[in-house]
Tab-separated table of C-alpha atoms in Angstrom:
chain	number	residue	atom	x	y	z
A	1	UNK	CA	24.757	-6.170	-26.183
A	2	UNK	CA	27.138	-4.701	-23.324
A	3	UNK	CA	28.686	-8.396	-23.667
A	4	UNK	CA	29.480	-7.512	-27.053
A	5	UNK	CA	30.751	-4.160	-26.205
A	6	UNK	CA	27.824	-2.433	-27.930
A	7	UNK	CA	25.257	-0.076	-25.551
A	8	UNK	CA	22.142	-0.843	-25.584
A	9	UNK	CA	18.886	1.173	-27.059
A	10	UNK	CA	16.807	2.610	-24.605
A	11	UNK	CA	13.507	0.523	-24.384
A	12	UNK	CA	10.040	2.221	-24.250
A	13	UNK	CA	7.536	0.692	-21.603
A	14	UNK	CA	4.206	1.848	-22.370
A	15	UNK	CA	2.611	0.800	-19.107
A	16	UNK	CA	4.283	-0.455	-15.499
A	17	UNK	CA	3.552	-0.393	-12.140
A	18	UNK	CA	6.867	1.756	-9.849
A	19	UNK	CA	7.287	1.431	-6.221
A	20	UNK	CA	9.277	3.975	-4.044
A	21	UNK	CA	10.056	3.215	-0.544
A	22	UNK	CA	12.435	4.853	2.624
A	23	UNK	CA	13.264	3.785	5.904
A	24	UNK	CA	11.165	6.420	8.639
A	25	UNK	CA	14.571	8.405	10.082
A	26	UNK	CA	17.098	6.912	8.974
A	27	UNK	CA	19.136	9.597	8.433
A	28	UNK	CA	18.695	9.732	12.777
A	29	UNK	CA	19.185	6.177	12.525
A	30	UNK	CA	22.500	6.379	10.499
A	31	UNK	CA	24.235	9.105	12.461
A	32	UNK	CA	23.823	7.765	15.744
A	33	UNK	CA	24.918	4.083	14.850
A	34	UNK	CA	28.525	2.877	13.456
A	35	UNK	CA	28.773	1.984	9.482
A	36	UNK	CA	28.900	-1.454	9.927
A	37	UNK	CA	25.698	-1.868	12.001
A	38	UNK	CA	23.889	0.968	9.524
A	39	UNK	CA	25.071	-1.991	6.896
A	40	UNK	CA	24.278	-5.091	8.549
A	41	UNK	CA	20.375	-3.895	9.016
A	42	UNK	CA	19.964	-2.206	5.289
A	43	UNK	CA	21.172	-6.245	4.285
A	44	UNK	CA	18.803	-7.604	6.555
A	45	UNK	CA	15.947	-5.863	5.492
A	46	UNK	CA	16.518	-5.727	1.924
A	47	UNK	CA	17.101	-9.314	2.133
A	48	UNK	CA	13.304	-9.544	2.540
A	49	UNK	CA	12.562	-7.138	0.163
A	50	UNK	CA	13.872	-9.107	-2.368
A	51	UNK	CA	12.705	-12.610	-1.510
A	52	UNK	CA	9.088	-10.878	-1.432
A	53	UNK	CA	10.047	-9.247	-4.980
A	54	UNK	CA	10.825	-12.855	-6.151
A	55	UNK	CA	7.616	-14.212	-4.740
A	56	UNK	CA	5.374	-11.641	-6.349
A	57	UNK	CA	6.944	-11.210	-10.097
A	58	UNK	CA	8.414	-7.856	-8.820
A	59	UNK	CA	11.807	-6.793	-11.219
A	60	UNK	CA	14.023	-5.163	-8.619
A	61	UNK	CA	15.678	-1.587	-10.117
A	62	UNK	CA	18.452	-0.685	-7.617
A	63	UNK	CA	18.510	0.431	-4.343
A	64	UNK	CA	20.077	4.207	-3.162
A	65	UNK	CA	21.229	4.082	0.891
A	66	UNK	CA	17.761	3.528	2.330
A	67	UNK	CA	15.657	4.231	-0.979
A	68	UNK	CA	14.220	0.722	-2.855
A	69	UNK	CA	13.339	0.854	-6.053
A	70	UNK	CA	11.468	-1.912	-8.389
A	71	UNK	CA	8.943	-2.166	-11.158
A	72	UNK	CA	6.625	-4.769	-12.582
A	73	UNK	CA	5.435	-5.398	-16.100
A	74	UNK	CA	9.404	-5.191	-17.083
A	75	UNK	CA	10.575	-8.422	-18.227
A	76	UNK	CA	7.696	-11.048	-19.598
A	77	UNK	CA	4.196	-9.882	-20.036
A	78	UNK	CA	1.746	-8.669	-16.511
A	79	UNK	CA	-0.508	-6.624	-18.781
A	80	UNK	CA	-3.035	-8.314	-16.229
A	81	UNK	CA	-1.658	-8.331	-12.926
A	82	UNK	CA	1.202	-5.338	-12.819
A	83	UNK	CA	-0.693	-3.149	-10.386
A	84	UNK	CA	-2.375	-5.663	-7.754
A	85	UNK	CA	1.256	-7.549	-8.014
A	86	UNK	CA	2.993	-4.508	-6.802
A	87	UNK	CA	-0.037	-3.244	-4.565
A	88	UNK	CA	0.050	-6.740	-2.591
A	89	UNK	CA	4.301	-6.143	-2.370
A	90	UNK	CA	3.854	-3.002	-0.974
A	91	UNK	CA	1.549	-3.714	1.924
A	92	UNK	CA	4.177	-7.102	2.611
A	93	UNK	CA	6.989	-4.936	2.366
A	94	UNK	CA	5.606	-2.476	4.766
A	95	UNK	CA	4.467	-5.318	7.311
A	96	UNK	CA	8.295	-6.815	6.838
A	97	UNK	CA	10.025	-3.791	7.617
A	98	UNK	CA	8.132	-4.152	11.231
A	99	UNK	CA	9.332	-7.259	11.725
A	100	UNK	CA	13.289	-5.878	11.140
A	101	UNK	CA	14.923	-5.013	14.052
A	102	UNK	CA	17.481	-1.977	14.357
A	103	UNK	CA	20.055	-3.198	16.066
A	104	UNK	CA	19.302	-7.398	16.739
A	105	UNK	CA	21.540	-6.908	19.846
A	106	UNK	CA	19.876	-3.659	21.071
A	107	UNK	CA	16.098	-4.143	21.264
A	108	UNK	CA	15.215	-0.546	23.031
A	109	UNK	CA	15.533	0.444	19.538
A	110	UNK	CA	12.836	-0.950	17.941
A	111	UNK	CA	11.876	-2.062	14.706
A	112	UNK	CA	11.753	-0.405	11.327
A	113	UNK	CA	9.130	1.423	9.550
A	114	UNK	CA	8.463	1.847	6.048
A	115	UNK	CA	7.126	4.769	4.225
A	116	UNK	CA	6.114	3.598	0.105
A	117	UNK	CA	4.163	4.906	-2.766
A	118	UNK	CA	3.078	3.512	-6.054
A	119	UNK	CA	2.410	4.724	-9.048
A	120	UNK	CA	1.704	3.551	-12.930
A	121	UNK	CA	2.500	4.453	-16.169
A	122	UNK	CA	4.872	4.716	-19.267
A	123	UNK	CA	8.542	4.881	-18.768
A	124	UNK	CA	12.007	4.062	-20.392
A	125	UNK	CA	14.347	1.401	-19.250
A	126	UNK	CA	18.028	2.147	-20.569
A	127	UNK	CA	21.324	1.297	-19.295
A	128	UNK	CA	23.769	4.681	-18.203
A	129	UNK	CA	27.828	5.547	-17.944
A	130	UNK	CA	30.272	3.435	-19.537
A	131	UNK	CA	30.244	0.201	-21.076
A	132	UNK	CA	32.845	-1.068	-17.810
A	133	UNK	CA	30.593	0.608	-15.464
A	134	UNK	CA	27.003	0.341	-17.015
A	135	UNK	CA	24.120	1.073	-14.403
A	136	UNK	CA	20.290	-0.068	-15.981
A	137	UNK	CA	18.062	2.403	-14.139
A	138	UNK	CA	14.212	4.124	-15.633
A	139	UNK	CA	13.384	7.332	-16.745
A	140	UNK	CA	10.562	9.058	-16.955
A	141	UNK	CA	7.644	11.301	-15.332
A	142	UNK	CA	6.422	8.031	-13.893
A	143	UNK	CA	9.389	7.147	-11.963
A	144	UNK	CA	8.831	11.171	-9.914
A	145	UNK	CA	5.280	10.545	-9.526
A	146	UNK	CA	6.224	6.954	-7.899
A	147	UNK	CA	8.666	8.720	-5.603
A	148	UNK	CA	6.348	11.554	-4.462
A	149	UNK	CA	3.769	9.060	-3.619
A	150	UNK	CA	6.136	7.855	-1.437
A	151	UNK	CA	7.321	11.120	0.094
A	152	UNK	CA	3.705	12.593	0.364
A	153	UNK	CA	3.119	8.823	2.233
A	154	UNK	CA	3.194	8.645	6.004
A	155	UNK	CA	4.998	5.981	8.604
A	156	UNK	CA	4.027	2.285	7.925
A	157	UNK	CA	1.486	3.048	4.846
A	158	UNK	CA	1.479	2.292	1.408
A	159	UNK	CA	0.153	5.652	-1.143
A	160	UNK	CA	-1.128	4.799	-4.510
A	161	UNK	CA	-2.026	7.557	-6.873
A	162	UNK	CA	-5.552	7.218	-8.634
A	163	UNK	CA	-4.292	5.717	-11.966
A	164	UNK	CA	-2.834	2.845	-9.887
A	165	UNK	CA	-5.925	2.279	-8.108
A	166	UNK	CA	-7.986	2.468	-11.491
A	167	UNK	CA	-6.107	-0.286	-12.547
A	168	UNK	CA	-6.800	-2.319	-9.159
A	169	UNK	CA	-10.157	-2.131	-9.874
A	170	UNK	CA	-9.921	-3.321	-13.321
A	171	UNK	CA	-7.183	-6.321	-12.588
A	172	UNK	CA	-8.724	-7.348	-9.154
A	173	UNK	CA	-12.405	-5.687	-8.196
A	174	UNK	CA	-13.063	-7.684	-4.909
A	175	UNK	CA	-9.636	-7.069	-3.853
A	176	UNK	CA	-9.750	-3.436	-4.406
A	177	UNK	CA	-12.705	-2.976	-2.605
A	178	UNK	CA	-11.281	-4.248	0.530
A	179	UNK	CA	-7.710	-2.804	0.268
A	180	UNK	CA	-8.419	0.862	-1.305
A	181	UNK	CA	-9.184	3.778	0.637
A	182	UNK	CA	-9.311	7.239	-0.396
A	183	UNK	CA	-6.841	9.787	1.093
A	184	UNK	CA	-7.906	12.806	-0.770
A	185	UNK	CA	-6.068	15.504	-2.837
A	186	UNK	CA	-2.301	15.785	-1.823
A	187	UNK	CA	-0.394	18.474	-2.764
A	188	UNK	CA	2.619	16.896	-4.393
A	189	UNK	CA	5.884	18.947	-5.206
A	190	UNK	CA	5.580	19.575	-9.352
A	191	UNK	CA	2.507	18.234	-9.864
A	192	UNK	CA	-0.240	20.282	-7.888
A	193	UNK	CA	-3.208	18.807	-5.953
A	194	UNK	CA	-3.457	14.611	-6.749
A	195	UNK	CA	-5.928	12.377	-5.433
A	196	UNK	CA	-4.313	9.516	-3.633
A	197	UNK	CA	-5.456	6.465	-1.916
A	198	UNK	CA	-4.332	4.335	0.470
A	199	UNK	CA	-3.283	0.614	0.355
A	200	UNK	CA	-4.803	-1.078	3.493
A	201	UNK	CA	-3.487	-4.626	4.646
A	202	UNK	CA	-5.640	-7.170	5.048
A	203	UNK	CA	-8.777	-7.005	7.119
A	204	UNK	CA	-8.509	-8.993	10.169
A	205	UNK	CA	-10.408	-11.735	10.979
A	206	UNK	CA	-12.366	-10.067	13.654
A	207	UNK	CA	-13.716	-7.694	10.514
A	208	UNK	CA	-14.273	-10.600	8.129
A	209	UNK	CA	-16.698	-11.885	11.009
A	210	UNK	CA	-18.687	-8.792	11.437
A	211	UNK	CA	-19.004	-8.016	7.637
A	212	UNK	CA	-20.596	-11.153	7.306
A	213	UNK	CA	-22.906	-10.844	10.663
A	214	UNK	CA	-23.758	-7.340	8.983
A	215	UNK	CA	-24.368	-8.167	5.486
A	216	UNK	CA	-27.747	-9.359	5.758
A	217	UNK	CA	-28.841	-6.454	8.198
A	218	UNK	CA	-27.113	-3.611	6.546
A	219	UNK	CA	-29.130	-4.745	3.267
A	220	UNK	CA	-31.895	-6.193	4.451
A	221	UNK	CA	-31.445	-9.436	2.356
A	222	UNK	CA	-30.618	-13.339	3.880
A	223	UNK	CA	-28.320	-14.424	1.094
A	224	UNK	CA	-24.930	-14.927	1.533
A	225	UNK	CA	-22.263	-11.949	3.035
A	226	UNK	CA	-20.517	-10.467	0.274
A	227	UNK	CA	-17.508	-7.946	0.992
A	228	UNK	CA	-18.797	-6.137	-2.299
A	229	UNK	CA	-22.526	-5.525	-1.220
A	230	UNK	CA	-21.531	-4.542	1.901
A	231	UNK	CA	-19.117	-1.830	0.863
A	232	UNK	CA	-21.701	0.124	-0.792
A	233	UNK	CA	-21.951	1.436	-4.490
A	234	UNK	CA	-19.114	2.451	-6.126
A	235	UNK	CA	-18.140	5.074	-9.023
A	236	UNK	CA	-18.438	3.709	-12.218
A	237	UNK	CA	-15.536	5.231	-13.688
A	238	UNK	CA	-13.071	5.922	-10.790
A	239	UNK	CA	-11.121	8.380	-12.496
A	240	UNK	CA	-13.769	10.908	-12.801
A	241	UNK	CA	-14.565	10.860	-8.937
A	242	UNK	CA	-11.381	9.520	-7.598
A	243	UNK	CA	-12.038	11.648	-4.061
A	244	UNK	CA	-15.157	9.146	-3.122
A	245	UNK	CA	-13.832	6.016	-0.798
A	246	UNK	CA	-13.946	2.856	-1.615
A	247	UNK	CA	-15.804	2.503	1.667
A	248	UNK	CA	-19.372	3.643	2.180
A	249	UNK	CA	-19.239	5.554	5.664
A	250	UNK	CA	-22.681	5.610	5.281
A	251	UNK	CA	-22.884	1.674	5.777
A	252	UNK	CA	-22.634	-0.567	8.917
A	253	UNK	CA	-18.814	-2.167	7.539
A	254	UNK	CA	-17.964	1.299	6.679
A	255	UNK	CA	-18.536	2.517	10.306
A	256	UNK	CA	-17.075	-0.488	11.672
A	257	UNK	CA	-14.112	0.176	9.157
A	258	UNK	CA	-13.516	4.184	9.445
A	259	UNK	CA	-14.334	4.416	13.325
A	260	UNK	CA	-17.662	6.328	13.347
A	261	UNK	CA	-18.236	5.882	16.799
A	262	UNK	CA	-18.219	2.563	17.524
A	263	UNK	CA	-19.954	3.375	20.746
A	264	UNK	CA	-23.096	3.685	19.405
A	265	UNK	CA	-23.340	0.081	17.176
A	266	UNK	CA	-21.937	-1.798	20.005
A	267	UNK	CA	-24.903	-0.430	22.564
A	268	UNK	CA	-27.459	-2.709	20.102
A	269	UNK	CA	-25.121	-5.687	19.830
A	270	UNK	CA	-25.900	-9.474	21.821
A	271	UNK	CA	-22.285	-10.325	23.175
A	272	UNK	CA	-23.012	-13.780	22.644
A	273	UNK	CA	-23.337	-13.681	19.307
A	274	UNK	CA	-20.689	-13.941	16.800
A	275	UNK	CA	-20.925	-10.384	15.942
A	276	UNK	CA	-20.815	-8.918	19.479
A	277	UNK	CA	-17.803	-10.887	19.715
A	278	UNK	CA	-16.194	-9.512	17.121
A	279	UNK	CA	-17.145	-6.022	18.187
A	280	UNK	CA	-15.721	-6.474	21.232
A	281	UNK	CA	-12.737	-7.659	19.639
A	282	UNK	CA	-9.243	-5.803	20.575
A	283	UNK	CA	-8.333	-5.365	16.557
A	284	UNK	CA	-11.868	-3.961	16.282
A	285	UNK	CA	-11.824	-1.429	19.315
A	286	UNK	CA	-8.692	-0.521	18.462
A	287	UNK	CA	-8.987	-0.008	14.790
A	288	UNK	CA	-12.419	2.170	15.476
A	289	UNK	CA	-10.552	4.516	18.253
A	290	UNK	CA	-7.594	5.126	15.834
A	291	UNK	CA	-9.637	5.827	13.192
A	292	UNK	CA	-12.609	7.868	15.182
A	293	UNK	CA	-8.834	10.200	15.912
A	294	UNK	CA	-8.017	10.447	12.531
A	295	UNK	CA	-11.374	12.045	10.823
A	296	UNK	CA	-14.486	12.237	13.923
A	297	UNK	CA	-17.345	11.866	12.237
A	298	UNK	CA	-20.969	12.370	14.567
A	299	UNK	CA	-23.013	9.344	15.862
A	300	UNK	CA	-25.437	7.236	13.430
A	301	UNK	CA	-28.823	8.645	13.303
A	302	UNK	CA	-30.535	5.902	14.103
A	303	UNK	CA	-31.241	4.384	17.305
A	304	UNK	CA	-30.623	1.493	19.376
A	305	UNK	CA	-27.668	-0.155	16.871
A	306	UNK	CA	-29.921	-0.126	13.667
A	307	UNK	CA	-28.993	-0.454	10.198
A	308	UNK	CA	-32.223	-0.720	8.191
């Protein structure tokens, strides 16, 4: 149409999955470094961005200074896949940015972080401003929500709001259990209290190996480990009860997962065997101490390392 000289009609998008993201102090960042080098790391970075975008189906909106937007479910048809297509982009964008140095030829200043949030719903894609300047951008209460998920986020984390992680759960159920945790309610400017969740990276293999030592011992049963049964029961409909976490504290993953004290499992644990090893794991300790900081919960009841 703009070839033609004619301006498009705006274009209704009943459902599509928007991510937000910044750059952690880059405003710092930009006033203590020249233009050029400000430049030279924004087209490093994005560079990524985009080749992930490319990789995962993602339709890339526009990017403001430090802000990057995209959607999916814009051109083509993810009806299926929108949300767990943008949900796996954001937790590769936010490892990428970590990978990105500042300044290549400066290395006391560190890497990048990434701060993103993610959000679904309807929106409008139309293109703005005059047909020899024409800028294609979305509209809608979708696109705020996406951005204050990604202001209310924190430093190298990826916030989804509870109608994006409904629709994990419907387009990928295994996967959701594993990556979804629940934040809580988060005030958010203009909207009030919203129940957010988190969008964890993948588990590392050390936690892989104890889920599976666990399975059978958590549940009593000698099948096969299964990521699902050991997570515990979930809400049926997660909308009604979006504050309960995908992981059961409750359980022996969820422990291992959320940090409540570690101490006390690893006292009943053979280090020879495959799970002591993983226990004993750095990625393990380490994810139970920063954890067991962020919400201290009190020891198990039982005794002695017991799960029955």
């Amino acid at each position: 149409a703009l070839l033609r000289g004619d301006r498009p009609a705006p274009e209704r998008k009943e459902l599509v999955t928007i991510f937000f993201s910044d750059i952690v102090g880059f405003t710092s960042l930009s006033s203590t470094m020249p233009a050029e080098k400000v430049s030279d790391m924004l087209d490093r970075f994005y560079a990524q961005l985009d080749a992930l975008a490319e990789v995962h189906g993602i339709f890339k909106i526009e990017t403001i200074g430090d802000a990057y937007l995209c959607a999916t479910n814009m051109l083509g048809t993810q009806d299926d896949s929108h949300a767990i297509r943008m949900a796996r982009f954001g937790i590769e964008a936010v490892a990428a940015a970590e990978r990105i140095p500042v300044d290549p030829r400066d290395p006391s200043k560190g890497f990048l972080r990434l701060r993103a949030g993610i959000h679904s719903g309807p929106c409008t894609a139309c293109v703005l401003g005059g047909l020899r300047h024409p800028k294609y951008t979305l509209l809608g209460d979708t696109v705020n929500t996406a951005s204050r998920m990604e202001s209310t986020s924190e430093p190298g984390r990826a916030q989804c709001s509870s109608r994006t992680a409904a629709l994990l759960r419907e387009q990928e159920p295994q996967w959701a259990d594993w990556h979804l945790a629940a934040r809580g309610l988060v005030e958010v400017k203009g909207k009030g209290s919203m129940s957010t969740y988190w969008i964890l990276p993948d588990p590392t293999p050390e936690l892989d190996l104890a889920a599976a030592a666990l399975a059978p011992t958590a549940r009593g049963s000698s099948g096969p480990a299964s990521p699902c049964r050991m997570l515990g029961p979930q809400p049926q409909t997660p909308q009604a009860c979006p504050e309960i976490s995908m992981h059961n504290n409750s359980d022996a993953l969820g422990g291992v997962r959320h940090g409540s004290s570690l101490e006390a499992y690893e006292g009943g644990f053979d280090p020879g065997s495959p799970l002591g090893s993983a226990m004993d794991s750095p990625s393990v300790r380490g994810l139970g101490r920063a954890a067991a900081k962020e919400a201290p919960r009190s020891p198990p009841a039982t005794q002695g390392g017991g799960f029955g």
